[in-house]
Amino acid sequence: MPQGANFPPNLLSLAVALHQNGQFDQAKIIYQEILKTDSQNAKVLNSFGVLLQQMGEKEEGRRTIESAISIEPNNIGFINNLGNAYRMDGQPDAAIEWYQRAINIDGKSAASYLNLAIAYTEKAMPGEAMAALEKAIFLKPDYLQAYVAMGDLLQLQGKLDGAIDSYRKAIAIYPKSFEAWLALGMAMYRKGDLVESRNAYERALTINPYSTAGLSQMAVTLYELGEIDMAIACHQAAINLEPDASIHYINLGVLLSQTGNNEEAIDYLRKAIACDPKSIKALDCLAEIYTQELQWERAIEIYHQILAIDPNYTDALVHLGIALRAVGNPQGAIEQLDRARHIQPNSVKAYAHLGLALQDLPETTPETTTIFDYSQLVAQYQTTQVPGWENLTAYNQALAEYVYHHPTLVNDRFGKPLYKGRQTYEIFEDTQDVMVALHKLIETNIQDYIQNRAQNSPIPFLKNPPSRWKLSGWAVVLESEGFQGAHIHPESFCSGVYYISIPHTVRENPNEGNLKFVEIFHRDGESVEVEKHLVKPQEGLMVMFPSYFWHGTIPFSGDQDRICIAFNTIPV
C-alpha cells in the first residue's frame, strides 16, 4: 500500500505537532489510526516508537522502531532513535552498537558521533567519548550541541577551563543558547568565579526566564555570594512556576535552614512532603533540622519513615545511628552504622560515626582501637626540595603568592567550618608551575600512603582503596585567632594538607595552630570535642589521613597568617 493512503495528508503532521508539544495521548491516537490503514509506514512507525519510549512503554517502543528499520534498514535517523531508546533504558552497550551501525552506513553523520559520545560518557569511557565528539565537530564545525556535550564531558572530568572554553565556543556559534549559558554558569561556579557564574545564569534566564533549573542554580551561586534575599527569591520563583514540584520547596527549605531560619525551613519541607509523601530528600532534610535542634526522638521517627520507603538508604542509616548514639544507645547506633557500611563500603560518614560510637561501649573491641589508629594512619611527609626551585623556601614563597592572588580566595565561606580565615574554591585545575609541582608531590605521597599505611590497616574501608581518583583541593589562609572546626570529607578516600607558611607563634608555642584529630562525645545535650592526636605544622610538611578522621585546627595568636593547601582524593 502506498504511504499516506486512506488518511488526510496533513494527519501525520498533526500527530507530529501534538507529539512535539507534549500532547502524547492525542498523538498516540492519531499514530495508531494511521497505522491501521498503513502498517508499513516507516516514518509513522519510527515516530510512534519514539513516542511509546517517552511514555514509558520502553520495550514496545523499541520493537516499533525496529519495525521501521526493517522497512528502511539504512535510515540512520531511525537507527539513532533506536540507539537513543536503548540508552534511555540504561543499556549503553546496545546503544553504542546501533550508533556504530549508523556510522558504518554514513560515516559523515555528525549526529551519530554525538550520540555515540553521549553513550560513551554514560559508560564512563571519557577517552572514547572525547574522540567521538572531536569527530562530530570535525564533520560539523558549527555543531552547537557537540560543543555543549564536550563541555559537559570536561566538567565530569574536573577539567573546568576546558569546559568553559567549549561552552564559550557554543555561545559564539549561537549566542542565545540557553543550554550553553546554563552549563557555563555551573562551570564558573565550580571554578569559584561566582561573579561570572551569576552573569552566565542571568544570560540564561534572559533567554528562558521560566526555567526552574536556571533559577535553582542561580540561587546556589547567589547564596555563595552572600545575596541571601535574592537566592530566596529565585527559589520562590521556581515554586511559583511549578507549585507541585517538591524539589523547589526542598531547595528553599535547605537554604532557610542554612541561614538559621529553621522554623520557616520546616514549613517548606513539610510542603515538599505534602507534594510527595515519599520524598526521601525532603524527609532527610527535615530530620537533619531536628538533629540540629537536638530533637533526637523526632529525628529518629523520620529516619524510620525513610527506611520504610528504602531500607538500603545509607544516609538514613548513618543519621539514625548518629541519633541513637545521641540518646544513649551506642549499641543500636553501631548496628545501624555497621549496616550502612556493608551496603556502601566506601561510606566515609558511616566509618566516622561508627568510630565514635565504638568509643562509647563499656568494653573495647578490636575495631575500637584500629578504626582511629592515629599512630598508624596519620602520616607525615616532610618536603625538603621541589624540582624547579632553588630551595623549599623559594617554592613556598611562590606558592604563597599564588594563594594570595587567587581570584576565588574569599572570607569565611558559607557552609565551611572556617573562623577568621579565607578559603579558595578548586585549585587543582590550575596549570601554573607551582600547582603542577604540588600535584606531582601529592600524587607521590598518596601512592606511598596507600601502599604502606592504608592497605596495612585491618579496616575494610582502607584495605580497598579506589583504583582511580582525582585530586581536589583548596587553599586556606587563617589569621590570628582563626581556626577550622572538626569535620570530615564525605566524598573522599584519604585527605591531606600541605603547609606553606607557619607563623612564628605557632612554631614556638606547642599549644597553638596545631592540626588536631578529635573524637566527639555528647555531654549534657552538647557535643564536646576531645583531642586525641596533634600534629605541629611546619613549612613543607604534608600530612595525610583517612577522610573519615575527625580533624580541625587550634587557634593561634600573633600577626602572621597560617597558609596551607588541603586536598582530597575523590574516587572516580
XYZ file of C-alpha atoms in Angstrom:
572
model
C 0.000 0.000 0.000
C 1.461 3.393 -0.869
C 2.447 5.555 2.063
C -0.188 8.074 3.066
C -3.118 6.077 1.657
C -6.556 6.259 3.307
C -5.843 9.256 5.565
C -5.692 13.016 5.024
C -2.211 14.174 4.028
C -1.976 16.570 6.972
C -2.883 13.973 9.619
C 0.712 12.861 10.164
C 1.793 16.481 10.514
C -0.863 16.949 13.191
C 0.343 13.870 15.071
C 3.940 15.080 14.953
C 2.911 18.554 16.142
C 0.967 17.108 19.074
C 3.895 14.818 19.853
C 6.394 17.682 19.862
C 4.049 19.775 22.019
C 3.955 17.078 24.692
C 0.355 16.049 24.000
C 1.302 12.403 23.951
C -2.109 10.784 24.393
C -3.637 12.659 21.448
C -0.583 11.985 19.276
C -0.731 8.277 20.145
C -4.325 8.003 18.974
C -3.517 9.548 15.595
C -0.391 7.419 15.072
C -2.463 4.305 15.785
C -5.185 5.392 13.374
C -2.669 5.938 10.593
C -1.062 2.548 11.189
C -4.433 0.801 10.971
C -4.548 1.682 7.300
C -0.826 1.868 6.568
C 1.012 -0.544 8.838
C 4.194 -0.351 6.768
C 4.640 3.398 7.029
C 8.208 3.520 8.308
C 8.101 7.212 9.216
C 4.998 6.745 11.361
C 6.410 3.597 12.974
C 9.577 5.461 13.890
C 7.730 8.446 15.386
C 5.272 6.180 17.182
C 8.128 4.130 18.638
C 9.825 7.255 19.956
C 6.511 8.350 21.497
C 5.995 4.996 23.208
C 9.505 5.203 24.634
C 8.762 8.657 26.011
C 5.528 7.394 27.552
C 7.381 4.650 29.411
C 6.402 1.756 27.134
C 10.060 1.011 26.515
C 10.050 -2.478 25.045
C 7.093 -1.786 22.769
C 8.737 1.464 21.711
C 11.949 -0.305 20.720
C 10.061 -3.012 18.820
C 8.152 -0.349 16.906
C 11.341 1.496 15.913
C 12.868 -1.854 14.888
C 9.857 -2.383 12.608
C 10.610 0.957 10.963
C 14.254 -0.062 10.496
C 13.224 -3.387 8.945
C 11.408 -1.380 6.255
C 14.201 1.198 5.790
C 17.366 -0.555 7.047
C 19.697 2.272 6.014
C 17.772 5.124 7.617
C 20.314 6.436 10.117
C 17.696 8.654 11.762
C 15.682 5.582 12.727
C 18.838 3.764 13.816
C 19.911 6.645 16.025
C 16.456 6.745 17.591
C 16.752 3.066 18.458
C 20.165 3.725 19.976
C 18.631 6.561 21.994
C 15.878 4.232 23.191
C 18.408 1.710 24.482
C 20.484 4.456 26.076
C 17.488 5.967 27.858
C 16.676 2.480 29.135
C 20.118 2.197 30.735
C 21.594 -0.106 28.102
C 24.602 1.867 26.777
C 26.286 -1.167 25.184
C 23.297 -1.835 22.948
C 23.026 1.878 22.194
C 26.675 2.020 21.148
C 26.159 -0.886 18.737
C 23.312 0.930 16.990
C 25.174 4.255 16.821
C 28.168 2.479 15.292
C 25.861 0.823 12.794
C 24.597 4.281 11.791
C 28.205 5.459 11.385
C 29.036 2.422 9.254
C 26.177 3.400 6.933
C 27.047 7.093 6.873
C 30.467 7.977 8.236
C 29.759 11.678 7.791
C 26.844 11.786 10.234
C 27.893 14.222 12.961
C 24.696 13.445 14.893
C 25.631 9.758 15.091
C 29.039 10.628 16.523
C 27.427 12.966 19.076
C 25.047 10.241 20.220
C 27.937 7.788 20.397
C 29.880 10.249 22.555
C 26.971 10.652 24.964
C 26.690 6.863 25.341
C 30.434 6.558 25.970
C 30.179 9.323 28.573
C 27.412 7.497 30.389
C 29.503 4.327 30.244
C 32.430 6.183 31.910
C 34.646 5.935 28.828
C 35.851 9.549 28.559
C 38.611 8.901 26.025
C 36.255 7.277 23.549
C 33.630 9.952 24.204
C 36.080 12.767 23.512
C 37.248 11.113 20.276
C 33.642 10.835 19.080
C 32.948 14.487 19.957
C 36.053 15.655 18.135
C 34.911 13.698 15.075
C 31.435 15.239 15.284
C 32.930 18.742 15.401
C 35.347 17.931 12.558
C 32.375 16.910 10.412
C 30.267 19.871 11.528
C 32.449 22.723 12.853
C 29.444 24.794 13.976
C 27.833 21.904 15.877
C 26.439 23.686 18.928
C 25.249 20.555 20.736
C 28.630 18.865 20.314
C 30.449 21.769 21.960
C 27.983 21.720 24.869
C 28.403 17.952 25.218
C 32.184 18.356 25.134
C 31.950 20.938 27.898
C 29.791 18.577 29.955
C 32.316 15.779 29.497
C 35.196 18.017 30.551
C 33.210 19.126 33.610
C 32.729 15.497 34.587
C 36.493 15.059 34.407
C 37.042 18.183 36.501
C 38.689 19.986 33.579
C 36.885 23.238 34.178
C 38.994 25.523 31.996
C 38.473 23.250 29.018
C 34.751 23.017 29.749
C 34.440 26.801 29.925
C 36.257 27.168 26.616
C 33.920 24.644 24.995
C 30.782 26.386 26.283
C 32.100 29.734 25.039
C 32.590 28.226 21.581
C 28.978 27.021 21.659
C 27.823 30.521 22.630
C 29.891 32.037 19.822
C 28.003 29.786 17.392
C 24.602 30.674 18.861
C 24.585 33.454 21.488
C 21.014 32.632 22.514
C 21.775 29.042 23.529
C 20.114 28.611 26.912
C 21.826 25.255 27.489
C 25.296 26.677 26.862
C 24.818 29.676 29.177
C 23.344 27.450 31.888
C 26.234 24.995 31.671
C 28.732 27.860 31.666
C 27.173 29.154 34.875
C 27.724 25.809 36.558
C 31.320 25.529 35.341
C 32.092 29.036 36.597
C 30.502 28.178 39.939
C 32.630 25.067 40.286
C 35.715 27.060 39.356
C 34.859 29.546 42.093
C 34.271 32.518 39.795
C 30.948 33.418 41.353
C 30.522 36.750 39.586
C 30.922 35.153 36.161
C 28.653 32.308 37.273
C 25.942 34.799 38.157
C 26.458 36.639 34.856
C 26.080 33.412 32.876
C 22.920 32.419 34.761
C 21.483 35.898 34.169
C 22.050 35.468 30.427
C 20.446 32.017 30.534
C 17.395 33.325 32.400
C 17.093 36.253 29.997
C 16.699 33.659 27.244
C 14.369 31.431 29.261
C 13.015 33.179 32.363
C 10.734 30.248 33.116
C 13.495 27.689 33.638
C 13.250 26.316 37.156
C 16.636 24.628 36.703
C 18.174 28.015 35.881
C 16.508 29.676 38.856
C 17.615 26.931 41.231
C 21.221 27.001 40.052
C 21.295 30.800 40.176
C 20.090 30.607 43.786
C 23.091 28.471 44.759
C 25.523 30.992 43.293
C 23.725 33.915 44.935
C 23.869 32.114 48.284
C 27.627 31.709 47.958
C 27.869 35.410 47.092
C 26.006 36.222 50.303
C 22.979 37.576 48.406
C 20.561 35.561 50.526
C 17.381 37.523 49.767
C 17.949 37.149 46.024
C 18.629 33.430 46.424
C 15.374 33.022 48.334
C 13.555 34.958 45.612
C 14.900 32.577 42.947
C 13.669 29.517 44.833
C 10.312 31.189 45.417
C 10.025 31.952 41.700
C 10.682 28.264 40.946
C 7.902 27.330 43.375
C 5.517 29.748 41.667
C 6.304 28.190 38.286
C 5.999 24.577 39.494
C 3.903 24.609 42.684
C 3.504 20.829 42.698
C 7.227 20.018 42.450
C 8.611 19.042 45.854
C 12.232 19.766 44.902
C 11.698 23.541 44.896
C 10.262 23.516 48.421
C 13.202 21.347 49.485
C 15.727 23.747 47.973
C 14.186 26.729 49.735
C 13.872 24.808 52.989
C 17.547 23.851 52.911
C 18.621 27.428 52.194
C 16.489 28.779 55.049
C 17.960 26.179 57.390
C 21.488 27.139 56.349
C 20.720 30.748 57.260
C 19.325 29.788 60.676
C 15.621 30.136 59.830
C 14.663 26.644 60.932
C 11.009 27.382 61.606
C 10.438 28.601 58.042
C 12.603 25.790 56.713
C 10.435 23.179 58.436
C 7.333 24.774 56.939
C 8.695 24.496 53.385
C 9.938 20.958 53.906
C 6.510 19.916 55.118
C 5.058 21.457 51.958
C 7.505 19.347 49.973
C 6.316 16.240 51.799
C 2.699 17.221 51.096
C 3.591 17.293 47.378
C 5.402 13.954 47.613
C 4.873 11.984 50.848
C 7.628 9.556 49.832
C 10.231 12.210 49.112
C 13.288 10.811 50.878
C 15.209 14.022 50.328
C 12.521 16.155 51.988
C 12.221 13.779 54.928
C 16.001 13.590 55.320
C 16.345 17.395 55.323
C 13.548 17.716 57.868
C 15.181 15.158 60.140
C 18.508 16.975 59.791
C 16.943 20.155 61.170
C 15.582 18.241 64.157
C 19.060 16.853 64.818
C 20.484 20.378 64.707
C 17.909 21.352 67.318
C 18.744 18.204 69.345
C 15.186 16.928 68.893
C 16.541 13.413 68.562
C 13.323 11.441 69.042
C 11.557 13.347 66.274
C 14.552 12.786 64.009
C 14.601 9.056 64.823
C 10.925 8.776 63.902
C 11.567 10.358 60.493
C 14.601 8.170 59.771
C 12.435 5.115 60.387
C 9.926 6.573 57.887
C 12.698 6.910 55.318
C 13.915 3.351 55.867
C 10.372 2.059 55.446
C 10.478 3.622 51.961
C 14.047 2.494 51.173
C 15.638 0.053 53.653
C 19.044 0.450 51.985
C 19.225 4.249 52.066
C 22.702 4.651 53.531
C 22.428 8.250 54.692
C 19.311 7.453 56.730
C 21.075 4.506 58.370
C 24.047 6.722 59.227
C 21.882 9.535 60.570
C 19.761 7.097 62.539
C 22.966 5.752 64.059
C 24.026 9.294 64.992
C 20.669 9.953 66.650
C 20.659 6.648 68.560
C 24.127 7.408 69.879
C 22.934 10.859 70.966
C 20.105 9.376 73.047
C 22.477 6.961 74.785
C 22.028 3.843 72.669
C 25.534 3.160 71.287
C 24.798 -0.489 70.514
C 21.778 0.473 68.417
C 23.894 3.122 66.728
C 26.612 0.591 65.910
C 24.071 -1.789 64.383
C 22.772 0.906 62.007
C 26.232 2.223 61.114
C 27.573 -1.273 60.525
C 24.652 -1.969 58.222
C 25.347 1.282 56.365
C 28.987 0.423 55.676
C 28.089 -3.035 54.424
C 25.646 -1.509 51.940
C 28.120 1.217 50.965
C 31.654 0.034 51.819
C 33.207 3.416 50.998
C 30.863 5.451 53.207
C 33.057 7.990 54.984
C 30.203 9.103 57.224
C 29.456 5.533 58.330
C 33.055 4.946 59.413
C 33.405 8.387 61.011
C 30.387 7.887 63.256
C 30.973 4.177 63.820
C 34.375 5.077 65.222
C 32.724 7.476 67.671
C 30.025 5.003 68.701
C 32.596 2.299 69.403
C 34.273 4.607 71.931
C 31.002 4.707 73.900
C 30.905 0.971 74.579
C 31.879 -0.115 78.119
C 34.176 -2.770 76.676
C 36.541 -2.289 73.784
C 36.509 -4.370 70.622
C 39.428 -4.890 68.237
C 37.939 -2.275 65.909
C 37.609 0.271 68.720
C 41.342 0.930 68.581
C 42.068 0.227 64.906
C 39.381 2.436 63.349
C 41.024 5.587 64.780
C 44.610 4.345 64.811
C 46.252 7.758 64.657
C 49.809 6.496 65.053
C 49.469 4.246 62.005
C 47.068 6.196 59.825
C 48.236 9.804 60.241
C 51.312 10.022 58.009
C 53.772 12.909 57.798
C 55.932 13.664 54.756
C 58.498 16.436 55.081
C 59.386 18.091 51.784
C 62.978 19.292 51.517
C 63.274 20.200 47.826
C 60.862 20.846 44.950
C 62.314 20.432 41.432
C 62.445 23.730 39.577
C 63.017 25.942 42.618
C 66.257 26.893 44.269
C 65.103 25.644 47.662
C 61.971 24.888 49.665
C 61.699 28.472 50.891
C 61.616 29.793 47.339
C 58.923 27.297 46.378
C 56.741 28.073 49.391
C 57.078 31.800 48.760
C 55.904 31.310 45.172
C 53.035 29.136 46.369
C 52.016 31.711 48.989
C 51.948 34.423 46.316
C 49.794 32.155 44.163
C 47.319 31.678 47.030
C 47.125 35.354 47.986
C 46.407 36.343 44.381
C 43.952 33.544 43.650
C 40.695 35.084 42.343
C 38.488 32.791 44.453
C 40.117 33.482 47.840
C 37.172 34.711 49.942
C 36.496 35.370 53.614
C 34.573 32.886 55.783
C 32.901 30.887 53.001
C 29.297 29.941 53.720
C 28.841 26.378 54.900
C 32.536 25.833 55.701
C 33.894 25.119 59.227
C 36.099 28.203 58.991
C 36.502 31.022 61.526
C 38.618 34.115 60.875
C 40.036 32.891 57.608
C 39.865 32.831 53.849
C 39.430 29.880 51.529
C 39.603 29.342 47.778
C 37.491 27.156 45.579
C 39.001 24.336 43.493
C 42.665 24.961 42.661
C 43.975 21.722 41.172
C 42.633 22.602 37.737
C 45.236 25.358 37.540
C 48.278 24.667 35.373
C 50.675 27.169 36.901
C 54.088 25.695 37.686
C 53.637 25.849 41.470
C 50.421 23.819 41.270
C 51.782 21.286 38.787
C 54.715 20.695 41.149
C 52.443 20.312 44.167
C 50.182 17.935 42.271
C 53.149 15.663 41.497
C 54.352 15.807 45.087
C 50.937 14.841 46.439
C 50.475 12.004 43.942
C 53.819 10.505 45.006
C 52.876 10.669 48.667
C 49.388 9.265 48.023
C 50.888 6.178 46.416
C 53.181 5.708 49.420
C 50.312 6.259 51.856
C 48.085 3.681 50.192
C 50.823 1.051 49.911
C 52.439 1.472 53.328
C 49.612 2.764 55.522
C 46.118 2.195 54.193
C 46.496 -1.327 52.823
C 48.234 -2.477 56.017
C 45.212 -1.475 58.081
C 42.590 -4.066 59.084
C 39.827 -1.528 58.346
C 37.929 -2.622 55.178
C 37.498 0.992 54.039
C 41.269 1.408 53.844
C 42.225 -2.052 52.584
C 40.244 -1.457 49.393
C 41.397 1.907 48.013
C 39.949 3.244 44.757
C 41.781 2.153 41.635
C 41.371 5.631 40.169
C 40.903 9.015 41.765
C 41.086 12.699 41.017
C 42.749 15.270 43.211
C 40.616 18.093 44.578
C 41.940 20.878 46.755
C 41.654 24.390 48.115
C 43.875 26.886 49.904
C 43.167 28.108 53.448
C 44.561 31.306 54.943
C 43.930 31.645 58.683
C 44.600 34.906 60.505
C 45.247 35.423 64.218
C 42.680 33.540 66.360
C 41.490 31.719 63.257
C 40.688 28.007 63.206
C 38.711 25.280 61.474
C 36.104 23.273 63.343
C 36.130 19.483 63.441
C 34.926 17.934 60.196
C 35.319 15.020 57.783
C 35.350 14.772 53.968
C 32.431 12.531 52.914
C 33.279 12.271 49.196
C 36.944 11.336 49.592
C 39.127 8.324 50.388
C 42.112 9.978 52.021
C 42.698 13.643 52.760
C 45.712 15.768 53.474
C 47.265 19.161 53.944
C 50.469 20.843 52.775
C 51.805 23.680 54.925
C 53.113 26.729 53.052
C 53.655 29.370 55.732
C 53.545 28.989 59.521
C 53.548 31.946 61.977
C 56.432 32.062 64.403
C 53.943 31.921 67.300
C 52.770 28.513 66.061
C 56.337 27.267 65.676
C 57.302 28.465 69.154
C 54.137 27.598 71.139
C 53.310 23.874 71.405
C 49.627 24.631 72.034
C 48.877 26.956 69.112
C 47.881 26.431 65.469
C 48.126 22.630 65.525
C 46.268 20.195 63.337
C 44.088 18.236 65.749
C 42.326 14.901 65.458
C 39.371 14.614 67.807
C 36.606 12.362 68.974
C 33.202 13.862 69.724
C 31.027 12.964 72.686
C 27.580 14.088 73.839
C 27.555 15.587 77.319
C 24.594 17.401 78.854
C 22.935 17.801 75.455
C 26.023 19.268 73.800
C 28.760 17.912 71.562
C 32.204 18.031 73.153
C 35.453 17.541 71.243
C 38.208 15.528 72.928
C 41.646 15.915 71.376
C 43.285 12.576 70.671
C 46.202 13.391 68.387
C 48.060 16.575 67.451
C 50.407 17.450 64.590
C 52.630 20.532 64.783
C 52.625 22.250 61.366
C 55.873 23.260 59.753
C 56.645 24.654 56.343
C 56.977 21.935 53.713
C 55.208 19.319 55.833
C 52.482 17.228 54.215
C 50.081 15.275 56.433
C 47.776 12.536 55.138
C 44.977 10.611 56.872
C 41.725 8.743 56.165
C 38.923 11.075 55.138
C 36.716 9.733 57.930
C 39.060 11.043 60.638
C 37.548 13.992 62.531
C 40.006 16.854 62.267
C 40.254 20.601 62.770
C 42.762 23.190 63.915
C 43.643 25.023 67.133
C 43.528 28.866 67.195
C 46.782 30.807 67.343
C 47.963 34.297 68.229
C 50.240 36.798 66.502
C 50.022 38.912 63.377
C 51.090 36.402 60.699
C 48.938 34.163 58.500
C 48.875 30.379 58.629
C 48.717 29.241 54.971
C 48.111 25.718 53.725
C 46.553 23.756 50.898
C 44.121 20.992 51.819
C 43.242 18.199 49.417
C 41.064 15.141 48.890
C 41.384 12.048 46.721
C 37.977 11.604 45.089
C 37.265 8.098 43.719
C 36.240 8.077 40.050
